Short mmCIF file of C-alpha atoms and ligand atoms in Angstrom, two decimals:
data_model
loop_
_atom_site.label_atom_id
_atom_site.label_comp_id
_atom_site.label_asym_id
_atom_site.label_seq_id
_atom_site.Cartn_x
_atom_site.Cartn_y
_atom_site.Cartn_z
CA UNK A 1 13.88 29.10 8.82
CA UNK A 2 11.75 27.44 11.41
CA UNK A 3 9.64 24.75 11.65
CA UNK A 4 6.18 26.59 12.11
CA UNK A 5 3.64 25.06 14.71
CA UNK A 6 0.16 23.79 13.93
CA UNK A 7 -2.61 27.07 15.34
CA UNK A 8 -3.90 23.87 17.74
CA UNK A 9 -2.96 22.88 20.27
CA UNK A 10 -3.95 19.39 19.57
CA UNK A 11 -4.37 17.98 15.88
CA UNK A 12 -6.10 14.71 16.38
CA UNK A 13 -9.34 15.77 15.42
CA UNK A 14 -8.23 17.83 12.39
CA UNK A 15 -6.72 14.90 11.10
CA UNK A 16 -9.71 12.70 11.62
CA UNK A 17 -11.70 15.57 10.11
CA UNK A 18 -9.63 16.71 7.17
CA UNK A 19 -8.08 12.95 6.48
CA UNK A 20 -5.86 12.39 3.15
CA UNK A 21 -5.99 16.60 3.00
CA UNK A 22 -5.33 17.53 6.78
CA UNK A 23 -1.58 17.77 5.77
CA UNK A 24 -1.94 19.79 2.57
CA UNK A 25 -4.34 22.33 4.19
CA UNK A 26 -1.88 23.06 7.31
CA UNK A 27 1.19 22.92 4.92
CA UNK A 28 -1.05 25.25 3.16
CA UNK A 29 -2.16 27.80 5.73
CA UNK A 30 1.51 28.07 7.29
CA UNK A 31 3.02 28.88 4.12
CA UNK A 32 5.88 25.66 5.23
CA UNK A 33 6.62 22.40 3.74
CA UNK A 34 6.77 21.04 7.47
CA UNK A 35 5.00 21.87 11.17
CA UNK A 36 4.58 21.05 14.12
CA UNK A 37 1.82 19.52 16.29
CA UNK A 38 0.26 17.53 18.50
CA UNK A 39 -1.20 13.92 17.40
CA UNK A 40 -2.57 10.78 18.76
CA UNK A 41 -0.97 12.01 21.86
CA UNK A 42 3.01 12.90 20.98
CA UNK A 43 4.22 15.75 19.56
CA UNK A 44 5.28 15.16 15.95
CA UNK A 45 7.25 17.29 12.57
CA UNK A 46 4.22 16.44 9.75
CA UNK A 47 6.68 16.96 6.51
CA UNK A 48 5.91 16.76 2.82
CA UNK A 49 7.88 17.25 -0.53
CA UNK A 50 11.30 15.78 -2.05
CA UNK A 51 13.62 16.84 0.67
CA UNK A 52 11.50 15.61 3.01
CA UNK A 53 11.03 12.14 1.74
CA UNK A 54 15.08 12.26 1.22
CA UNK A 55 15.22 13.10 4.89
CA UNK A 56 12.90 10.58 6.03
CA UNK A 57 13.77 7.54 3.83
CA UNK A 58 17.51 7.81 3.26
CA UNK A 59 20.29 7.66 5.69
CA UNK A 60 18.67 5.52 8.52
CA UNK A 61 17.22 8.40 10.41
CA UNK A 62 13.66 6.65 11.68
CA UNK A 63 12.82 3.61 12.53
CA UNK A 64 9.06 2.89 12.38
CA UNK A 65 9.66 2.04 16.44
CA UNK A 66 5.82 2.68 18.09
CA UNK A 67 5.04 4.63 15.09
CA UNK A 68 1.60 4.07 14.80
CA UNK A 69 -0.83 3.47 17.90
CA UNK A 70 -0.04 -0.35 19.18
CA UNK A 71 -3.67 -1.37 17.73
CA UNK A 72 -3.08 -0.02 14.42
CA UNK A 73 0.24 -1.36 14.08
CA UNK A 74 -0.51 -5.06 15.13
CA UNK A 75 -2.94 -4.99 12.18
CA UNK A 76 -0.20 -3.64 9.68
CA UNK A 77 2.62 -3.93 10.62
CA UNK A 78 3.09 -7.41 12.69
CA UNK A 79 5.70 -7.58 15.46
CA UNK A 80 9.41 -9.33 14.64
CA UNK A 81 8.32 -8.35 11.22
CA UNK A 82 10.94 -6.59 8.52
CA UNK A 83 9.18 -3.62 9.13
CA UNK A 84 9.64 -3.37 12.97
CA UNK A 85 13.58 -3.97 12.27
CA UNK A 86 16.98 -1.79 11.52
CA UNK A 87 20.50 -2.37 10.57
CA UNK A 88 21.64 -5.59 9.36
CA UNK A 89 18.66 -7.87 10.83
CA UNK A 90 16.33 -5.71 8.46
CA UNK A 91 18.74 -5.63 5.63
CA UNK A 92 18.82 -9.60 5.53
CA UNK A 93 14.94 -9.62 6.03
CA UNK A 94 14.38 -6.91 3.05
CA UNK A 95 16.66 -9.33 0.76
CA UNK A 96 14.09 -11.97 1.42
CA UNK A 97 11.59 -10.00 0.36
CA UNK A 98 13.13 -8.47 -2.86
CA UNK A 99 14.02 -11.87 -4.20
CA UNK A 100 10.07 -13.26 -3.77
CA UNK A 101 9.23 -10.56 -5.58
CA UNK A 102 12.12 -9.99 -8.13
CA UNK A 103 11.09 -9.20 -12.08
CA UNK A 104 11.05 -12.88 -12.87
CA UNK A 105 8.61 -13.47 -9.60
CA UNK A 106 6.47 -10.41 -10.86
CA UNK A 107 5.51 -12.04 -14.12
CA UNK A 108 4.60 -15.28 -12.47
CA UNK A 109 2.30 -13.39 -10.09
CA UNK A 110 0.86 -11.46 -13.45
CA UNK A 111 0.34 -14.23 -15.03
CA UNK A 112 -1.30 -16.13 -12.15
CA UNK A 113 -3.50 -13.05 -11.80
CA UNK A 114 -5.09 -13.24 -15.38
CA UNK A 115 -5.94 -16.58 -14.88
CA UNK A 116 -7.57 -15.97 -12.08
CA UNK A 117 -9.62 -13.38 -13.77
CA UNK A 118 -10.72 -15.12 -16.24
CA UNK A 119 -11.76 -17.62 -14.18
CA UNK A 120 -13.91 -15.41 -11.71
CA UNK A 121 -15.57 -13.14 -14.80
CA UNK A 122 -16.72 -16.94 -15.89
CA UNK A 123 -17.95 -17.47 -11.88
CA UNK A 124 -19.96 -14.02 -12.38
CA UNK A 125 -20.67 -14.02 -15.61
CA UNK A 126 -23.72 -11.67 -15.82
CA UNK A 127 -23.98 -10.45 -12.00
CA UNK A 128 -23.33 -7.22 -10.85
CA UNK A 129 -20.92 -7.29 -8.21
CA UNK A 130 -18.78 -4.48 -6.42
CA UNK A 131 -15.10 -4.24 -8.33
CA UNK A 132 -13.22 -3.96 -4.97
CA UNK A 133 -14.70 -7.40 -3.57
CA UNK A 134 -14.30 -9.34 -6.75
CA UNK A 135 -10.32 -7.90 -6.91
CA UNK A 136 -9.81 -8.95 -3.67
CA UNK A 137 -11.22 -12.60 -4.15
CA UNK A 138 -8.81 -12.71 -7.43
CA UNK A 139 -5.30 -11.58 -6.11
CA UNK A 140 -6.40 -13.66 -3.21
CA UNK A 141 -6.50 -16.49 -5.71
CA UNK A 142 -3.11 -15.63 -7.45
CA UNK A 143 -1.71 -14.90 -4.53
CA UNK A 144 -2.04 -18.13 -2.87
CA UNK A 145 -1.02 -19.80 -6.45
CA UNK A 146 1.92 -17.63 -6.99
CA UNK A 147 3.32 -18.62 -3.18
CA UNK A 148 2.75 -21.92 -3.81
CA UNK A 149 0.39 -22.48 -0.82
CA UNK A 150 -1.23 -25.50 -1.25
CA UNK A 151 -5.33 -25.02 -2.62
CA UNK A 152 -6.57 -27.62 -0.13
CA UNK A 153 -5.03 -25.71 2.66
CA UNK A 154 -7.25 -22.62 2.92
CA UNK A 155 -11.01 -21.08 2.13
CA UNK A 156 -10.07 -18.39 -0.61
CA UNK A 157 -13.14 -16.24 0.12
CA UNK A 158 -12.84 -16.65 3.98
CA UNK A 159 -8.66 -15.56 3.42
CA UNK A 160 -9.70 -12.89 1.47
CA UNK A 161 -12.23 -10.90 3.66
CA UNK A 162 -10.03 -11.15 6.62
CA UNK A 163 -6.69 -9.70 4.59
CA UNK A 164 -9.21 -7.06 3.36
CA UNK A 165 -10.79 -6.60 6.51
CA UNK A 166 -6.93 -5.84 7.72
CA UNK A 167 -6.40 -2.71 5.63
CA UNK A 168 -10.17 -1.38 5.44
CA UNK A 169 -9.81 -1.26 9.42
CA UNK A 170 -7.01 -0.57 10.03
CA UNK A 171 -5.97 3.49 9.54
CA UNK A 172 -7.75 4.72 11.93
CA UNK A 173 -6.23 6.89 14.82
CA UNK A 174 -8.76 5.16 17.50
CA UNK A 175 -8.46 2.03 18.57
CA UNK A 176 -9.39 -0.93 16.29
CA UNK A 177 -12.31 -3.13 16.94
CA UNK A 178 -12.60 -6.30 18.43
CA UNK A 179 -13.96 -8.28 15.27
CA UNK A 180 -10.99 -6.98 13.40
CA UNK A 181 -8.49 -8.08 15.85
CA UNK A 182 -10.17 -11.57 16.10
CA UNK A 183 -9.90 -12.12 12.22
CA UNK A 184 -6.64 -11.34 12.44
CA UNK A 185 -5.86 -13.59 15.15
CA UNK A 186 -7.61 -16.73 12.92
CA UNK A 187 -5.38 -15.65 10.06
CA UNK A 188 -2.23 -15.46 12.01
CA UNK A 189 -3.27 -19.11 13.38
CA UNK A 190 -3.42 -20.10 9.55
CA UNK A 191 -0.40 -19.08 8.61
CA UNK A 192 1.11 -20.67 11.57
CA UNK A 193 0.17 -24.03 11.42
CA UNK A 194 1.02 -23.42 7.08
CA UNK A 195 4.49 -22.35 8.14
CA UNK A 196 5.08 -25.35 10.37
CA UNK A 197 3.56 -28.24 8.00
CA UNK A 198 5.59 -26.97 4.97
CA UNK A 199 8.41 -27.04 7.39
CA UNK A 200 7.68 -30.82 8.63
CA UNK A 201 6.96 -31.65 5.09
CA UNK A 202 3.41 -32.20 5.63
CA UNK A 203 2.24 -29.81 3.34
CA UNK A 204 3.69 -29.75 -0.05
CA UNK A 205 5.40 -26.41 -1.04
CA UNK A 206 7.88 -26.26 -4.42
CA UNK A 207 11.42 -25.67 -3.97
CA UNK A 208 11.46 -22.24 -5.51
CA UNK A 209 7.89 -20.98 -3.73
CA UNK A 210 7.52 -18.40 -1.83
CA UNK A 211 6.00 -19.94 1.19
CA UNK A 212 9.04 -21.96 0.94
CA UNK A 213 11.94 -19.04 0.92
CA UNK A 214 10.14 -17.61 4.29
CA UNK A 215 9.75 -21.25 6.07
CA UNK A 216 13.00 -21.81 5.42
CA UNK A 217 13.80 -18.14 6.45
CA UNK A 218 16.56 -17.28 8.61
CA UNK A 219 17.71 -13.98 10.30
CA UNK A 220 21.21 -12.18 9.51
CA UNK A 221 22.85 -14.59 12.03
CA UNK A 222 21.50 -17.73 10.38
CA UNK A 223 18.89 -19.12 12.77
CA UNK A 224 15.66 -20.27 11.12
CA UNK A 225 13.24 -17.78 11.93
CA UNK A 226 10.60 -18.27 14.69
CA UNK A 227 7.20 -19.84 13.66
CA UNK A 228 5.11 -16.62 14.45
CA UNK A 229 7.47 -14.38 12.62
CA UNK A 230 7.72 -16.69 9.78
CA UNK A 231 3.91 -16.64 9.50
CA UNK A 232 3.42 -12.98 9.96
CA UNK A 233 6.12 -12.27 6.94
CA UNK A 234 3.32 -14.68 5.37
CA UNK A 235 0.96 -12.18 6.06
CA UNK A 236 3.28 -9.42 4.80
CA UNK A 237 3.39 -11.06 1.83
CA UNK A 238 -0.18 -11.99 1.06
CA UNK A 239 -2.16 -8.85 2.26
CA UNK A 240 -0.41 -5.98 0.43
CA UNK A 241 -1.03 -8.12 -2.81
CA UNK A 242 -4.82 -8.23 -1.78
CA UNK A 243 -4.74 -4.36 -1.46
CA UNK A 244 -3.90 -3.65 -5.00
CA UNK A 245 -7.58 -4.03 -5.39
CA UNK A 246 -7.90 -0.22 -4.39
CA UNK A 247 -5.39 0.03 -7.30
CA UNK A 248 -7.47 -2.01 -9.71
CA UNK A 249 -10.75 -0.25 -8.23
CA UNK A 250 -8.96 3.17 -9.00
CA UNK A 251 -8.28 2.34 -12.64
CA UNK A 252 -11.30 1.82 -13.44
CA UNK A 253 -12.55 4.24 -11.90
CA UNK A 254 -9.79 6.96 -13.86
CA UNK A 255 -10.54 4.88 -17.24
CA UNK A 256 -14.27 5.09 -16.75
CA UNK A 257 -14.29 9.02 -15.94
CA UNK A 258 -11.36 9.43 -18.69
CA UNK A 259 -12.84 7.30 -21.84
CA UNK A 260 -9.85 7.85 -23.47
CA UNK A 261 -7.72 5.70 -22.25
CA UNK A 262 -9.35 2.42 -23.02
CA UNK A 263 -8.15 2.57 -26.37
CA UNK A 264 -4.74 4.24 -25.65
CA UNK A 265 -4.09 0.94 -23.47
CA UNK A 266 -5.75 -2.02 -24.73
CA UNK A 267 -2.18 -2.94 -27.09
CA UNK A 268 -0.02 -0.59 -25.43
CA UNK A 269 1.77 -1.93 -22.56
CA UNK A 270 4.04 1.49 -21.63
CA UNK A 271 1.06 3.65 -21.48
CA UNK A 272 -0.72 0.92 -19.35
CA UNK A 273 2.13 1.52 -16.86
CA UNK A 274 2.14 5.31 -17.15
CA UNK A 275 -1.85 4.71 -16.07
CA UNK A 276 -0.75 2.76 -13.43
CA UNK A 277 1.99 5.38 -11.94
CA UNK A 278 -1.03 7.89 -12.53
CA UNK A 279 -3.07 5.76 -11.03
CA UNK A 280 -0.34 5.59 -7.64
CA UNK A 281 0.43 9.25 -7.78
CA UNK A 282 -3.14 10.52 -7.87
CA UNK A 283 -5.43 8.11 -6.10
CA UNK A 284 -5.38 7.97 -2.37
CA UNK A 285 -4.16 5.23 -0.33
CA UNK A 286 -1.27 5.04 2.67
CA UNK A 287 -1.89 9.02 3.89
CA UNK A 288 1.17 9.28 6.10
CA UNK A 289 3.82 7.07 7.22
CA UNK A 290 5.02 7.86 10.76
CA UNK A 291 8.71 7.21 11.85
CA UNK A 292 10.75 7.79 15.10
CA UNK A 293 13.97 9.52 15.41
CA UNK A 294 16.68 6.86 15.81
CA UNK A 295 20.01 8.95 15.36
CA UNK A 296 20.32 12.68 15.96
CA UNK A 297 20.20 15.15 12.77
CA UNK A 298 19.26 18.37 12.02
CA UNK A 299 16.75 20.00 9.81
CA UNK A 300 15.56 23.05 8.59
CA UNK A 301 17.30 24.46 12.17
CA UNK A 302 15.81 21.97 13.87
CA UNK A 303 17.70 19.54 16.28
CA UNK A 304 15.87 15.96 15.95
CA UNK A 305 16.54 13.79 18.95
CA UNK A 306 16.27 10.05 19.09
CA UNK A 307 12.29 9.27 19.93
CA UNK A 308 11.27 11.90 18.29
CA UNK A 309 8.32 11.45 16.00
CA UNK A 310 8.23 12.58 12.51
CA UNK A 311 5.60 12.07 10.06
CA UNK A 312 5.66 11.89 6.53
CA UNK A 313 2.69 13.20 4.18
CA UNK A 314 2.70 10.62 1.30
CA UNK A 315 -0.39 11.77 -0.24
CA UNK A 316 0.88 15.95 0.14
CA UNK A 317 3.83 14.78 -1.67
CA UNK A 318 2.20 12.90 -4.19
CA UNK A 319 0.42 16.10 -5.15
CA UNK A 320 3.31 18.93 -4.24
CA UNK A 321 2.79 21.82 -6.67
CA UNK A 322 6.15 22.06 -6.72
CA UNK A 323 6.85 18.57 -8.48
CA UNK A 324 4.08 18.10 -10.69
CA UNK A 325 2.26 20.08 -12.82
CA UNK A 326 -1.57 20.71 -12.52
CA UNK A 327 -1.18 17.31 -9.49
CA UNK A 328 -5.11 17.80 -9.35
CA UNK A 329 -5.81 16.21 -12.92
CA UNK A 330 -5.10 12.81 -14.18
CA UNK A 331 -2.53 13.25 -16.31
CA UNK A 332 -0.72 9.68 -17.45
CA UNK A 333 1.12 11.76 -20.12
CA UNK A 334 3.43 13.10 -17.01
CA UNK A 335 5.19 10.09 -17.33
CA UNK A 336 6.25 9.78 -20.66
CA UNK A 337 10.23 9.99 -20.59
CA UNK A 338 10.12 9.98 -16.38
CA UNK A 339 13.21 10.04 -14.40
CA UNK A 340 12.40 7.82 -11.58
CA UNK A 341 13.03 10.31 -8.92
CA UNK A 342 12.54 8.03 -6.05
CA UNK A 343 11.53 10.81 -3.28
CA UNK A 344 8.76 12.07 -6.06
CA UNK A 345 6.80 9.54 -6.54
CA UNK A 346 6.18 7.93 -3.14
CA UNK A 347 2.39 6.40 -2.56
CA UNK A 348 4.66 3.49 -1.73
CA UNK A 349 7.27 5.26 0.25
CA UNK A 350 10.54 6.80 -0.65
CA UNK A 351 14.20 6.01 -0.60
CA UNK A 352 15.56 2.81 -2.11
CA UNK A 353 13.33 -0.91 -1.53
CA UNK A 354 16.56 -2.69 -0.88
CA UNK A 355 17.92 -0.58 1.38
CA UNK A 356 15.24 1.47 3.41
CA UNK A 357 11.48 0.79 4.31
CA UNK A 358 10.33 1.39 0.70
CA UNK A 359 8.35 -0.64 -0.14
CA UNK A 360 9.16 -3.84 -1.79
CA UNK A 361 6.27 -4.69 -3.46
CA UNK A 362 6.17 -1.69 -6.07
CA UNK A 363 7.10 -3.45 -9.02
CA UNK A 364 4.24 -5.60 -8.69
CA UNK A 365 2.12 -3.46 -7.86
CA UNK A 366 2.55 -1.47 -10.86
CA UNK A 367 2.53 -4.98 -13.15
CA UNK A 368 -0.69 -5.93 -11.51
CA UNK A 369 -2.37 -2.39 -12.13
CA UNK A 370 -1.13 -2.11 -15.48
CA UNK A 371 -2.38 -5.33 -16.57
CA UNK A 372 -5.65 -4.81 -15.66
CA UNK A 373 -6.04 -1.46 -16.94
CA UNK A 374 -5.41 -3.57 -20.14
CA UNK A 375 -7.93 -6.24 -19.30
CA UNK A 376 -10.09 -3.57 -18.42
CA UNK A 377 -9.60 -1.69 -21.46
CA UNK A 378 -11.67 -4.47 -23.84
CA UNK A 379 -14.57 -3.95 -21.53
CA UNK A 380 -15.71 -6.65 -19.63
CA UNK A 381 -17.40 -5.27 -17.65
CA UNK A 382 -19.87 -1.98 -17.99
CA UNK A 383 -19.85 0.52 -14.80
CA UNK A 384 -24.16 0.88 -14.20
CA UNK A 385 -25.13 4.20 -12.66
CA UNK A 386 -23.72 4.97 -9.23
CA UNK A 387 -22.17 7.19 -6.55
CA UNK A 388 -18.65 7.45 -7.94
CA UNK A 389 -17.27 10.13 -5.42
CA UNK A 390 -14.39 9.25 -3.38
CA UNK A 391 -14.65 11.00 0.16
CA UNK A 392 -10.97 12.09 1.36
CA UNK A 393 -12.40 12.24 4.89
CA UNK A 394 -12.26 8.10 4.90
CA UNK A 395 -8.99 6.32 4.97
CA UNK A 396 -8.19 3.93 3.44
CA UNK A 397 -10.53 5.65 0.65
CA UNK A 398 -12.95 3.70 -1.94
CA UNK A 399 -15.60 4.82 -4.59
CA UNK A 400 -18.67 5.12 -2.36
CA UNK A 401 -20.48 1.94 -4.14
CA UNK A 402 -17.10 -0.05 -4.32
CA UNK A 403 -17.42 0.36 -8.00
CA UNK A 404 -20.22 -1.94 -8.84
CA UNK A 405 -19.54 -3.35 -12.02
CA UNK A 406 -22.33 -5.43 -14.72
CA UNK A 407 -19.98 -8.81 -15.52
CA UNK A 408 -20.60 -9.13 -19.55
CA UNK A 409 -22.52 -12.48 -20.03
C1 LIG B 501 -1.33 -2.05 -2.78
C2 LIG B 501 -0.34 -1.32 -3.04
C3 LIG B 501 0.71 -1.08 -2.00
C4 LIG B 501 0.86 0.05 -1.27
C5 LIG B 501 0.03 1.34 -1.37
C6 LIG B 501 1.98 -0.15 -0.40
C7 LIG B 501 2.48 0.79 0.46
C8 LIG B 501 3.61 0.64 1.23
C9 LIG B 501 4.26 1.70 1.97
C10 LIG B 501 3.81 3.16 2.03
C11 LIG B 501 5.31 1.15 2.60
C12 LIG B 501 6.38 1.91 3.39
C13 LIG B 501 6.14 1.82 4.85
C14 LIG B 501 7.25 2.49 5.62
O1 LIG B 501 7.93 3.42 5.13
O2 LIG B 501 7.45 2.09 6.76
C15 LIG B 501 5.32 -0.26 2.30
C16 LIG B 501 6.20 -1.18 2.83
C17 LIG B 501 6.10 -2.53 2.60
N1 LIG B 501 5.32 -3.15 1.64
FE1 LIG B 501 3.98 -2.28 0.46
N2 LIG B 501 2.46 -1.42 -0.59
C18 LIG B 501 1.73 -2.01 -1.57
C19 LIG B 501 1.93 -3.26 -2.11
C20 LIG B 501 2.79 -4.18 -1.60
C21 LIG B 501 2.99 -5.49 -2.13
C22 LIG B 501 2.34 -6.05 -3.41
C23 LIG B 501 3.86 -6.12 -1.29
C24 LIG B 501 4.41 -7.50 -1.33
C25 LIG B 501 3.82 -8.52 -1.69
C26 LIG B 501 4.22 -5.19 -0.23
C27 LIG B 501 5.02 -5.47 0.87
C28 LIG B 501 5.53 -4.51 1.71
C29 LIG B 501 6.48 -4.78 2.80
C30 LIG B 501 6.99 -6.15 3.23
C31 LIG B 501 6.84 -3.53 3.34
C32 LIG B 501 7.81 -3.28 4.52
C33 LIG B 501 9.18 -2.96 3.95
C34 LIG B 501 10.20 -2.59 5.00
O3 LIG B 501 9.87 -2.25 6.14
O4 LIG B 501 11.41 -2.64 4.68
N3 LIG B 501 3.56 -4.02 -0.47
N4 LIG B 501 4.28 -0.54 1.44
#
C-alpha cells in the first residue's frame, strides 16, 4: 500500500477551514489511515489510528525539532525546554517532571484544588461568571500552592490570564500576535527572577516543592540548569495545569447535556474517572502533534528520511471507528474494565510519559477532572440559558459562552 496524497496541492487552508475534523474528512475521502500534503509550507505524512501513534511515539523516531511554526512553538513549547530535547538530556529532564507530578504529588495538587474552590464559589457566591475563567483563576491558585511559590510573589489573576492567554492563542497556523508574545515575555521575566531568588534564598521555597526540584534542576551531566530554562520548565509546569480548565469546562458541559451522570458520580470515585477519560477521549483539545523525522524507518512502503515531517491526528484517533464504538456519543461506560492501551487513548499523546513525549501530566489531569465532575455533581452551580455549541472550526475549542455558570448563593 501507499501513502495516498491530499487532492490539493496545498492544505493550509483546509486545515484552517475544517480544524479538529480536517484530518478525519481527508482520512475519510482517501479511504487511508495516512496522506500526504502540503502544510504551513513543508510537505508532511498526516497519520491517525493505533499503529500510527505506535509509530510516532515509540522507538525515538521524531523529535518535535521546528515542528510547529517558530511563533507557535515559543508560546508552547519554550526553547531548552524537555520538549525541544532527545536521548539522555530529555530522559533526565522527563524524570524531573514525573517525580513533581508522581501519585503522591497528584493528591496534593487535588487537594490544593478543592480548597481553592471552595474558596472562589465563596468569592462569587451568587454571580454569574463564565466556568472557563473562574477554572483558570482556581488551578492558578492551586497551582502556585501546590509548587510552593511563595503567595506574596505573584498577582494570581494577572498569572492566570497570561498562562490562559498562552494556550487560547496559541494553535493557530499564522503567526501569533504581538500582545500574546508580550504577556509571555512578562511571565517568562516572572519566573526568572522566582527561579533566581529561591535559588539565592531570597524567596522561601520548601525542601520538597516543586519550584524547588526545578531551581535546583540539573541536566544529565549534572550542571544546574540555566536560569531561563529553569524558568521556562516553570512555565511548563504551571500552564498545562491552568488548561485543565477546558477539561473542567467540558465536564460540565457532558454532565449538563447528560443529566445522568450527576448522580452516577457524586459518591463514586471510578465512574468520576471513567467521565474524565470520556471527557479526554471525546472533547477536543491538542488537534495534532507534529514531529520531525530523526532516524530513518519505513512505513506503510514508505522510506522516512531524517527532517521529514510527520503529523499526528490526536483528535482522528481519539475518535477512530476502528477503536471505539459509536466514538460520536459520550459513552463513560467504554471504560469500565479498560485496558490502558496507551496508543488508544491519546488526547495527551501516545507512547510511554517516562520514556517518550507523552505527556507527563496525565495523571493529574485525570485527578483534577474527576474531582470536579464530583464537585460538580452536588450542583453548585446552575448552567442559565446559553449557546452551548462547540465550533470544531476554532482551536483550542470552548462552549461559545465559556459556559456561564449562576454561583449558588
Ligand atoms: C490540560 C490537559 C493537558 C493536555 C490536553 C496535554 C497535552 C499534552 C500533549 C498532547 C503532549 C505531547 C506533546 C508531544 O508529543 O510532543 C503533552 C506533553 C507535555 N505535557 Fe501535557 N497536557 C495536559 C496537561 C498537562 C499537565 C497538567 C502537565 C504538568 C503539570 C503537563 C506537562 C506537559 C509536559 C512537560 C509535556 C512535554 C513532555 C515531553 O516532551 O517529554 N501537561 N501534553
Amino acid at each position: 500500500t501507499v501513502i495516498p496524497r491530499s487532492p490539493a496541492p496545498d492544505d493550509t487552508l483546509a486545515f484552517l477551514r475544517n480544524g479538529y475534523l480536517y484530518g478525519t474528512r481527508r482520512f475519510r475521502k482517501l479511504g487511508s489511515d495516512a496522506f500526504e500534503a502540503r502544510l504551513a509550507g513543508t510537505r508532511a505524512v498526516v497519520m491517525h489510528g493505533r499503529e500510527a501513534a505506535s509509530v510516532f511515539y515509540e522507538g525515538d523516531r521524531f523529535s518535535r525539532e521546528r515542528a510547529m511554526p517558530s511563533s507557535v512553538q515559543h508560546l508552547l513549547q519554550d526553547d531548552g525546554s524537555v520538549q525541544s530535547l532527545e536521548g539522555p538530556p530529555h530522559r533526565h529532564r522527563k524524570t524531573m517532571f514525573m517525580r513533581m507530578l508522581d501519585d503522591a504529588s497528584v493528591v496534593r495538587l487535588v487537594e490544593s484544588f478543592e480548597h481553592e474552590w471552595r474558596r472562589v464559589r465563596a468569592e462569587h457566591a451568587g454571580q454569574e461568571v463564565p466556568l472557563y475563567d473562574l477554572g483558570n483563576l482556581v488551578l492558578t491558585r492551586s497551582a502556585l500552592a501546590w509548587a510552593g511559590i511563595p503567595r506574596d510573589r505573584v498577582d494570581d489573576r494577572d498569572l492566570a490570564g497570561r498562562l490562559a492567554a498562552m494556550v487560547d492563542r496559541a494553535s493557530s497556523i499564522g503567526p501569533v500576535d504581538r500582545i500574546a508574545r508580550a504577556r509571555r515575555r512578562g511571565a517568562e521575566d516572572w519566573a526568572s527572577g522566582l527561579v533566581a531568588d529561591v535559588r539565592s534564598g531570597l524567596a522561601d521555597a520548601g525542601p520538597d516543592s516543586a519550584i524547588r526540584t526545578i531551581a535546583d534542576g540539573s541536566d544529565d551531566h549534572g550542571a544546574p540548569l540555566p536560569e531561563e530554562v529553569a524558568a521556562v520548565e516553570v512555565l511548563n509546569l504551571l500552564r498545562p495545569i491552568v488548561a485543565v480548565s477546558r477539561f473542567l469546562v467540558f465536564a460540565v458541559h457532558a454532565m449538563h447535556t447528560h443529566p445522568q451522570w450527576h448522580a452516577a458520580v457524586e459518591h463514586d470515585a471510578d465512574a468520576a474517572t471513567r467521565v474524565a477519560n470520556e471527557v479526554r477521549r471525546f472533547y477536543p483539545f491538542f488537534p495534532v502533534i507534529s514531529g520531525t523525522v530523526q532516524r530513518p524507518f519505513e512505513w506503510r512502503g514508505r522510506d522516512f528520511e531524517p527532517g521529514d515531517r510527520a503529523v499526528l491526528d490526536l483528535y482522528a484517533t481519539n475518535h477512530d471507528e476502528r477503536l471505539w464504538d459509536e466514538p460520536g456519543r459520550f459513552l463513560p461506560e467504554r471504560f469500565q474494565g479498560w485496558e490502558g492501551d496507551p496508543n488508544t487513548l491519546v488526547p495527551q499523546g501516545g507512547g510511554e510519559a517516562a520514556t517518550g513525549h507523552r505527556c507527563p501530566g496525565e495523571a493529574a489531569t485525570i485527578a483534577l477532572t474527576a474531582r470536579f465532575a464530583q464537585l460538580a455533581a452536588s450542583r453548585p452551580f446552575s448552567v442559565p440559558d446559553q449557546d452551548l455549541r462547540i465550533s470544531l472550526r476554532h482551536i483550542p475549542a470552548l462552549p461559545m459562552d465559556r459556559l456561564r455558570v449562576q454561583m449558588r448563593a
